[in-house]
Amino acid sequence: MYLNCKSFFSLRYGTIDTKDLVRIARETGVTSLALTNINITSDTWNFVRECQEQGIKPIIGLECRNGHELKYILLARNMEGWFYINRFLSDHLHKEIPFPDRAPAFPGIFAIYAWGKLPLQELYAHELVGIRRREINKLFRVDTMPYKDKLVMLQPVTFQDADHYELHRILRAIDQNILISQLQAYTTAQPDEQFLPPAVLFESFEQYPHIISNTVRVMNACQINVNVKTPRNKKHFTNSEAEDHALLRQLAYEGMLRRYGPDNTEAKARIEKELSVVREQHFDCYFLITWDIIRYAQERGFFYVGRGSGANSIIAYCLKITDVDPIELNLYFERFLNPYRSSPPDFDIDFSWRDRDEIIDYVFKKYGNAHTALLGTVTTFQQNATIRELGKVYGLPKHEIDKILDTPFSPDLTGDSVQRNILRYSQLMSGAKAFPNHLSIHAGGILISEAPIHQHCATYMPPKGFSTAQLDMHQAEAIGLFKFDILSQRGLGHIRDSLAIIKENRGVDIDIHDVKTFMQDPRVQHELKTVNTIGCFYIESPAMRQLLQKLQCEDYLTLVAASSVIRPGVAQSGMMRQYVHNYRNQDKVVYLHEIVKQVLSETFGIMVYQEDVIRMVHEYADMDLADADILRRAMAGKYRGQGDFQKIEQQFFTNCKRLGRPDDVTQELWRQIASFSGFSFSKAHSASFAVESYQSLFLKTYFPAEFMVAVINNFGGFYNRELYFRELYKTGATIKAPCINNSDYYTRITGNTVYTGFIHIEGLEEKWMQDVLEERTLYGPFEHLEDFVARIAPPPEQLDILIRIGAFNFDVHTKKELLWKSSLLLKNKAPHAEHIQPLFREQVPECQLPMLSYHEHEHAFEEIALLGFPLCSPFDILQHDQRGYIPAANFKEHKDKVISTLGYLVCTKGIYTSKGIPMSFGTFMDVNGDFIDTVHFPDILKQYPFQKGGFYILQGKVTEEYDVYSIEVNYMRKIGYFEDK
């Protein structure tokens, strides 16, 4: 019967959430159900779990389609069949080949064809034909008895009801990028593809009881036996668990000698404690695989940072997986590993984006493509994108869609019936159960399984070139597959490239791992305290700079705390403000309870880290570590639902009541605990971030120009690239426009002169420019424009760009004269790829160039057009009287007064008030390069909205909070470069 059900993981086709699919089936009286999504197996294990919880027998399979054409439905009779289905689909997706007309005769599968696809007498043993209710009349005058073992009832399920059938049609139109009125019937499901009570189906087939009984036989033959609690990661790094443990012990003690020396009894005791738990939990292999990845990175000279809860481990510290000393920081061991922990510890290993792919390639080669895959993820429909897609489907003009969406407030879709339809269906698609839109790749997860990966899921091949699982993190962990995190981080690219640039430009070698020296360096401490941190990992954002100023941060431990307290959950709950207050008034801290003082004295009575939460529920509410582990996973955002978190909440309050804890204290502590859900750091994680921040800050302090060039070449950080060029300018470096003889594809520094890289020029073709640079390397610099044209014969539009940006500024002629001349030089030239060095110079035709007008700041406006910003200060070219505006440095003198200032927009951050109304924070730069921080409350934001980048006149009251000054804006107006003209 229900051998062909789809969830909304049949992307842009199905409309039913997996949980709802099973619920509706149970309510309809269905006892056995098959999930067969179109060319995807992503939500299979969610489906199996839901069926088991609802008392329904799960059957798993696949609907194979070439475009709009249904080829067949595959059902797994057992786990062997499921393996072959996944492998078959993966081969189709990897090679981008169509499915064959006949399903291969894999072991352990059924293949079901639509009626009329194949003659009944030609069916093989594994092949069946499905009959739909509306096709029963086609059986008239057909003797079906000889084929009673080949015919099954088929009632496809794609949507819930008529309303969702319309949503299905919308999804099909979105998928084909057409108007809904242009939909062809063969591209959509039939209107009857929804649940019917089994009795209705049986009644429809009452004349064919053999088809009913054969359908039941097929369903009974499909048996999926899988224990989801069985670990499925690779079991052994060596040949056995005993050998793994012996190797881990050996490596731990070898590392202890390096880190602590031979006589550190505390380190020995902690190593033994950890080794015991690691062995008990069977995590030896997980540690060793991580160590092997690090070993390979060290051999290749790759810079990396290990973080995550694994940084709480002394074994990880001794194996050089991390550089955070858990004894020095008094890290809470149970946050990292305890006997109740159900999953391996988190090791997040960050590499430069330039090195990460080689690390991933090593992992695939080491453990084999059959057992290795990148972890997938599911991108869902988001509100604005959904409204845009629905607008296109209903034929709204682009400018009308833009007008609807161009507001920080909720889009107004209450106009006509079309807009109301868009609102209704957008809420269905992007609401609490947002529809999957397409598969993507997890930020850094890699799966290494003991059995072939296709035993668990199908894989596909994204452009990145590594096989990727059709599983997300939650589904993988639900069946015992736990990821290794190999992450890409631009902050490490900044450090990696800085070291190379400093070596090349200054001849200085730096031991970047000498972090303790950096922490004690007075100049570094001063830069941290004055928040001169632009470009430095994790400490450059406006919010972080303000927090560091409020904390007067100049030491490691304060920075570690700041790295955690800035996280959204802590900040939004008001605990960040309370932490700042307590930090600045340490002698006046009032603790909620004596136990709070015992546990949180280091953080002045505020829960800052995940460890604080775990210790608090353990000490204050007498909850065991099994409950703490559930809480840990909730804090890390690793639970999709709230069920487990709610159980912990109930247990917390029950225990506190039993222990006689004060109700008001219990309520406040739980409020703080709940704020950590999904947004929080472990102390080890924060410590790892702080180490990298110090490394970045040391480089910026002593080698500011080289560091900023490295930031620019890694495509920035929190801000857009323009701000990093502004920071580079502040170092005193001379910044040159891209030069055909001195610039490389990336920005380069020589001495104190920086040549902007060609990569930043809009419209310049990378491959062609690389060929030009190779020509220069092989045959020397270009003498003048004529020499360049003779040797390169460039495409006219590419030469035009180079001249306009100033790449030939060394020529005696002006840009306009060069543009005039270039058209003559290229008149009879055909672009060529080969180097041409003529024996004789062609005589350049003599021509009298006209007198061409020149306007002030012409170069800057060409740079704005081609780079997106001028290389000089934008204030230098602003035609506006800048006198009378208060600069940021003088805000202190105008506290609580209304002032006017002039700012160049750097970035904005929109948030919602407790009532759900948008407001915003702005960051601007003044004429001196100092930052102006602004607050735009809802009424002001609505009256004076941001209008993208540029100059703004800002008027408002100067406010101060713990030495941080900002403006509460009451008036804002954008002005142009020629405001006074």
JSON list of C-alpha atoms in Angstrom, two decimals, residues 269-397:
[
{"chain": "A", "resi": 269, "resn": "ALA", "atom": "CA", "xyz": [47.63, 11.65, 37.98]},
{"chain": "A", "resi": 270, "resn": "ARG", "atom": "CA", "xyz": [45.45, 13.48, 35.50]},
{"chain": "A", "resi": 271, "resn": "ILE", "atom": "CA", "xyz": [46.86, 11.51, 32.55]},
{"chain": "A", "resi": 272, "resn": "GLU", "atom": "CA", "xyz": [46.08, 8.24, 34.33]},
{"chain": "A", "resi": 273, "resn": "LYS", "atom": "CA", "xyz": [42.56, 9.40, 35.15]},
{"chain": "A", "resi": 274, "resn": "GLU", "atom": "CA", "xyz": [41.92, 10.40, 31.56]},
{"chain": "A", "resi": 275, "resn": "LEU", "atom": "CA", "xyz": [43.44, 7.22, 30.12]},
{"chain": "A", "resi": 276, "resn": "SER", "atom": "CA", "xyz": [41.15, 5.17, 32.32]},
{"chain": "A", "resi": 277, "resn": "VAL", "atom": "CA", "xyz": [38.00, 6.95, 31.15]},
{"chain": "A", "resi": 278, "resn": "VAL", "atom": "CA", "xyz": [39.13, 6.98, 27.50]},
{"chain": "A", "resi": 279, "resn": "ARG", "atom": "CA", "xyz": [39.64, 3.22, 27.61]},
{"chain": "A", "resi": 280, "resn": "GLU", "atom": "CA", "xyz": [36.34, 2.64, 29.37]},
{"chain": "A", "resi": 281, "resn": "GLN", "atom": "CA", "xyz": [34.51, 4.70, 26.74]},
{"chain": "A", "resi": 282, "resn": "HIS", "atom": "CA", "xyz": [36.41, 3.09, 23.81]},
{"chain": "A", "resi": 283, "resn": "PHE", "atom": "CA", "xyz": [37.65, 6.46, 22.56]},
{"chain": "A", "resi": 284, "resn": "ASP", "atom": "CA", "xyz": [41.33, 5.50, 22.07]},
{"chain": "A", "resi": 285, "resn": "CYS", "atom": "CA", "xyz": [40.95, 5.31, 18.28]},
{"chain": "A", "resi": 286, "resn": "TYR", "atom": "CA", "xyz": [39.24, 8.71, 18.16]},
{"chain": "A", "resi": 287, "resn": "PHE", "atom": "CA", "xyz": [42.22, 10.30, 19.95]},
{"chain": "A", "resi": 288, "resn": "LEU", "atom": "CA", "xyz": [44.75, 8.54, 17.76]},
{"chain": "A", "resi": 289, "resn": "ILE", "atom": "CA", "xyz": [43.09, 9.51, 14.48]},
{"chain": "A", "resi": 290, "resn": "THR", "atom": "CA", "xyz": [43.07, 13.13, 15.64]},
{"chain": "A", "resi": 291, "resn": "TRP", "atom": "CA", "xyz": [46.72, 12.84, 16.69]},
{"chain": "A", "resi": 292, "resn": "ASP", "atom": "CA", "xyz": [47.62, 11.37, 13.29]},
{"chain": "A", "resi": 293, "resn": "ILE", "atom": "CA", "xyz": [45.98, 14.32, 11.50]},
{"chain": "A", "resi": 294, "resn": "ILE", "atom": "CA", "xyz": [48.00, 16.70, 13.66]},
{"chain": "A", "resi": 295, "resn": "ARG", "atom": "CA", "xyz": [51.19, 14.69, 13.05]},
{"chain": "A", "resi": 296, "resn": "TYR", "atom": "CA", "xyz": [50.70, 15.00, 9.29]},
{"chain": "A", "resi": 297, "resn": "ALA", "atom": "CA", "xyz": [50.03, 18.75, 9.59]},
{"chain": "A", "resi": 298, "resn": "GLN", "atom": "CA", "xyz": [53.24, 19.20, 11.57]},
{"chain": "A", "resi": 299, "resn": "GLU", "atom": "CA", "xyz": [55.22, 17.25, 8.98]},
{"chain": "A", "resi": 300, "resn": "ARG", "atom": "CA", "xyz": [53.86, 19.54, 6.26]},
{"chain": "A", "resi": 301, "resn": "GLY", "atom": "CA", "xyz": [54.60, 22.65, 8.31]},
{"chain": "A", "resi": 302, "resn": "PHE", "atom": "CA", "xyz": [50.93, 23.65, 8.51]},
{"chain": "A", "resi": 303, "resn": "PHE", "atom": "CA", "xyz": [49.85, 26.05, 11.22]},
{"chain": "A", "resi": 304, "resn": "TYR", "atom": "CA", "xyz": [46.80, 24.88, 13.19]},
{"chain": "A", "resi": 305, "resn": "VAL", "atom": "CA", "xyz": [44.84, 25.49, 16.38]},
{"chain": "A", "resi": 306, "resn": "GLY", "atom": "CA", "xyz": [43.08, 22.75, 18.36]},
{"chain": "A", "resi": 307, "resn": "ARG", "atom": "CA", "xyz": [40.02, 23.79, 20.32]},
{"chain": "A", "resi": 308, "resn": "GLY", "atom": "CA", "xyz": [36.64, 22.48, 21.45]},
{"chain": "A", "resi": 309, "resn": "SER", "atom": "CA", "xyz": [35.93, 20.62, 24.66]},
{"chain": "A", "resi": 310, "resn": "GLY", "atom": "CA", "xyz": [38.87, 18.35, 23.81]},
{"chain": "A", "resi": 311, "resn": "ALA", "atom": "CA", "xyz": [41.12, 21.20, 24.87]},
{"chain": "A", "resi": 312, "resn": "ASN", "atom": "CA", "xyz": [40.12, 20.37, 28.47]},
{"chain": "A", "resi": 313, "resn": "SER", "atom": "CA", "xyz": [42.17, 17.20, 28.09]},
{"chain": "A", "resi": 314, "resn": "ILE", "atom": "CA", "xyz": [45.74, 16.84, 29.31]},
{"chain": "A", "resi": 315, "resn": "ILE", "atom": "CA", "xyz": [46.20, 13.97, 26.84]},
{"chain": "A", "resi": 316, "resn": "ALA", "atom": "CA", "xyz": [45.26, 16.31, 23.99]},
{"chain": "A", "resi": 317, "resn": "TYR", "atom": "CA", "xyz": [47.74, 18.87, 25.37]},
{"chain": "A", "resi": 318, "resn": "CYS", "atom": "CA", "xyz": [50.50, 16.26, 25.56]},
{"chain": "A", "resi": 319, "resn": "LEU", "atom": "CA", "xyz": [49.74, 15.01, 22.04]},
{"chain": "A", "resi": 320, "resn": "LYS", "atom": "CA", "xyz": [49.97, 18.61, 20.73]},
{"chain": "A", "resi": 321, "resn": "ILE", "atom": "CA", "xyz": [46.38, 18.46, 19.56]},
{"chain": "A", "resi": 322, "resn": "THR", "atom": "CA", "xyz": [45.88, 21.66, 21.57]},
{"chain": "A", "resi": 323, "resn": "ASP", "atom": "CA", "xyz": [48.11, 24.31, 23.12]},
{"chain": "A", "resi": 324, "resn": "VAL", "atom": "CA", "xyz": [45.90, 24.95, 26.17]},
{"chain": "A", "resi": 325, "resn": "ASP", "atom": "CA", "xyz": [47.34, 23.77, 29.48]},
{"chain": "A", "resi": 326, "resn": "PRO", "atom": "CA", "xyz": [44.37, 22.33, 31.43]},
{"chain": "A", "resi": 327, "resn": "ILE", "atom": "CA", "xyz": [46.27, 22.39, 34.74]},
{"chain": "A", "resi": 328, "resn": "GLU", "atom": "CA", "xyz": [47.28, 26.05, 34.42]},
{"chain": "A", "resi": 329, "resn": "LEU", "atom": "CA", "xyz": [43.71, 27.06, 33.57]},
{"chain": "A", "resi": 330, "resn": "ASN", "atom": "CA", "xyz": [42.10, 24.65, 36.06]},
{"chain": "A", "resi": 331, "resn": "LEU", "atom": "CA", "xyz": [39.93, 23.22, 33.30]},
{"chain": "A", "resi": 332, "resn": "TYR", "atom": "CA", "xyz": [37.04, 21.03, 34.37]},
{"chain": "A", "resi": 333, "resn": "PHE", "atom": "CA", "xyz": [37.85, 17.47, 33.31]},
{"chain": "A", "resi": 334, "resn": "GLU", "atom": "CA", "xyz": [34.24, 16.29, 33.35]},
{"chain": "A", "resi": 335, "resn": "ARG", "atom": "CA", "xyz": [33.27, 18.87, 30.71]},
{"chain": "A", "resi": 336, "resn": "PHE", "atom": "CA", "xyz": [35.65, 17.04, 28.39]},
{"chain": "A", "resi": 337, "resn": "LEU", "atom": "CA", "xyz": [35.04, 13.43, 29.28]},
{"chain": "A", "resi": 338, "resn": "ASN", "atom": "CA", "xyz": [33.10, 11.45, 31.84]},
{"chain": "A", "resi": 339, "resn": "PRO", "atom": "CA", "xyz": [31.75, 7.92, 32.13]},
{"chain": "A", "resi": 340, "resn": "TYR", "atom": "CA", "xyz": [28.27, 9.07, 31.10]},
{"chain": "A", "resi": 341, "resn": "ARG", "atom": "CA", "xyz": [29.35, 10.78, 27.92]},
{"chain": "A", "resi": 342, "resn": "SER", "atom": "CA", "xyz": [27.67, 9.20, 24.90]},
{"chain": "A", "resi": 343, "resn": "SER", "atom": "CA", "xyz": [29.84, 10.74, 22.17]},
{"chain": "A", "resi": 344, "resn": "PRO", "atom": "CA", "xyz": [33.58, 11.27, 21.68]},
{"chain": "A", "resi": 345, "resn": "PRO", "atom": "CA", "xyz": [35.04, 14.59, 22.84]},
{"chain": "A", "resi": 346, "resn": "ASP", "atom": "CA", "xyz": [34.97, 17.52, 20.44]},
{"chain": "A", "resi": 347, "resn": "PHE", "atom": "CA", "xyz": [38.27, 18.30, 18.77]},
{"chain": "A", "resi": 348, "resn": "ASP", "atom": "CA", "xyz": [37.85, 21.27, 16.46]},
{"chain": "A", "resi": 349, "resn": "ILE", "atom": "CA", "xyz": [41.10, 21.57, 14.49]},
{"chain": "A", "resi": 350, "resn": "ASP", "atom": "CA", "xyz": [41.42, 24.85, 12.61]},
{"chain": "A", "resi": 351, "resn": "PHE", "atom": "CA", "xyz": [43.71, 25.19, 9.60]},
{"chain": "A", "resi": 352, "resn": "SER", "atom": "CA", "xyz": [44.39, 27.98, 7.18]},
{"chain": "A", "resi": 353, "resn": "TRP", "atom": "CA", "xyz": [41.97, 27.87, 4.26]},
{"chain": "A", "resi": 354, "resn": "ARG", "atom": "CA", "xyz": [45.00, 27.34, 2.02]},
{"chain": "A", "resi": 355, "resn": "ASP", "atom": "CA", "xyz": [46.02, 24.14, 3.86]},
{"chain": "A", "resi": 356, "resn": "ARG", "atom": "CA", "xyz": [42.71, 22.55, 4.82]},
{"chain": "A", "resi": 357, "resn": "ASP", "atom": "CA", "xyz": [41.97, 20.75, 1.56]},
{"chain": "A", "resi": 358, "resn": "GLU", "atom": "CA", "xyz": [45.31, 18.93, 1.69]},
{"chain": "A", "resi": 359, "resn": "ILE", "atom": "CA", "xyz": [44.50, 17.74, 5.22]},
{"chain": "A", "resi": 360, "resn": "ILE", "atom": "CA", "xyz": [41.10, 16.47, 4.04]},
{"chain": "A", "resi": 361, "resn": "ASP", "atom": "CA", "xyz": [42.75, 14.75, 1.09]},
{"chain": "A", "resi": 362, "resn": "TYR", "atom": "CA", "xyz": [45.16, 13.02, 3.49]},
{"chain": "A", "resi": 363, "resn": "VAL", "atom": "CA", "xyz": [42.26, 11.71, 5.59]},
{"chain": "A", "resi": 364, "resn": "PHE", "atom": "CA", "xyz": [40.46, 10.33, 2.52]},
{"chain": "A", "resi": 365, "resn": "LYS", "atom": "CA", "xyz": [43.60, 8.61, 1.27]},
{"chain": "A", "resi": 366, "resn": "LYS", "atom": "CA", "xyz": [44.52, 7.24, 4.70]},
{"chain": "A", "resi": 367, "resn": "TYR", "atom": "CA", "xyz": [41.13, 5.69, 5.50]},
{"chain": "A", "resi": 368, "resn": "GLY", "atom": "CA", "xyz": [39.80, 5.11, 1.98]},
{"chain": "A", "resi": 369, "resn": "ASN", "atom": "CA", "xyz": [36.97, 6.62, -0.04]},
{"chain": "A", "resi": 370, "resn": "ALA", "atom": "CA", "xyz": [34.71, 3.70, 0.84]},
{"chain": "A", "resi": 371, "resn": "HIS", "atom": "CA", "xyz": [34.86, 4.54, 4.56]},
{"chain": "A", "resi": 372, "resn": "THR", "atom": "CA", "xyz": [35.24, 8.33, 4.48]},
{"chain": "A", "resi": 373, "resn": "ALA", "atom": "CA", "xyz": [32.92, 11.21, 3.61]},
{"chain": "A", "resi": 374, "resn": "LEU", "atom": "CA", "xyz": [32.51, 14.86, 4.39]},
{"chain": "A", "resi": 375, "resn": "LEU", "atom": "CA", "xyz": [29.53, 15.49, 6.64]},
{"chain": "A", "resi": 376, "resn": "GLY", "atom": "CA", "xyz": [26.59, 17.06, 4.87]},
{"chain": "A", "resi": 377, "resn": "THR", "atom": "CA", "xyz": [24.13, 19.64, 6.06]},
{"chain": "A", "resi": 378, "resn": "VAL", "atom": "CA", "xyz": [20.72, 20.81, 4.90]},
{"chain": "A", "resi": 379, "resn": "THR", "atom": "CA", "xyz": [20.09, 24.38, 3.80]},
{"chain": "A", "resi": 380, "resn": "THR", "atom": "CA", "xyz": [16.49, 25.38, 4.48]},
{"chain": "A", "resi": 381, "resn": "PHE", "atom": "CA", "xyz": [14.24, 28.02, 2.96]},
{"chain": "A", "resi": 382, "resn": "GLN", "atom": "CA", "xyz": [14.66, 31.32, 4.80]},
{"chain": "A", "resi": 383, "resn": "GLN", "atom": "CA", "xyz": [11.95, 33.95, 4.93]},
{"chain": "A", "resi": 384, "resn": "ASN", "atom": "CA", "xyz": [13.31, 36.63, 2.61]},
{"chain": "A", "resi": 385, "resn": "ALA", "atom": "CA", "xyz": [14.64, 34.17, 0.04]},
{"chain": "A", "resi": 386, "resn": "THR", "atom": "CA", "xyz": [11.31, 32.31, 0.15]},
{"chain": "A", "resi": 387, "resn": "ILE", "atom": "CA", "xyz": [9.32, 35.51, -0.40]},
{"chain": "A", "resi": 388, "resn": "ARG", "atom": "CA", "xyz": [11.58, 36.33, -3.35]},
{"chain": "A", "resi": 389, "resn": "GLU", "atom": "CA", "xyz": [11.07, 32.87, -4.88]},
{"chain": "A", "resi": 390, "resn": "LEU", "atom": "CA", "xyz": [7.30, 33.00, -4.33]},
{"chain": "A", "resi": 391, "resn": "GLY", "atom": "CA", "xyz": [7.16, 36.47, -5.85]},
{"chain": "A", "resi": 392, "resn": "LYS", "atom": "CA", "xyz": [8.84, 35.14, -8.99]},
{"chain": "A", "resi": 393, "resn": "VAL", "atom": "CA", "xyz": [6.46, 32.14, -9.12]},
{"chain": "A", "resi": 394, "resn": "TYR", "atom": "CA", "xyz": [3.43, 34.46, -8.93]},
{"chain": "A", "resi": 395, "resn": "GLY", "atom": "CA", "xyz": [4.89, 36.83, -11.52]},
{"chain": "A", "resi": 396, "resn": "LEU", "atom": "CA", "xyz": [5.66, 39.86, -9.36]},
{"chain": "A", "resi": 397, "resn": "PRO", "atom": "CA", "xyz": [8.17, 42.25, -10.99]}
]
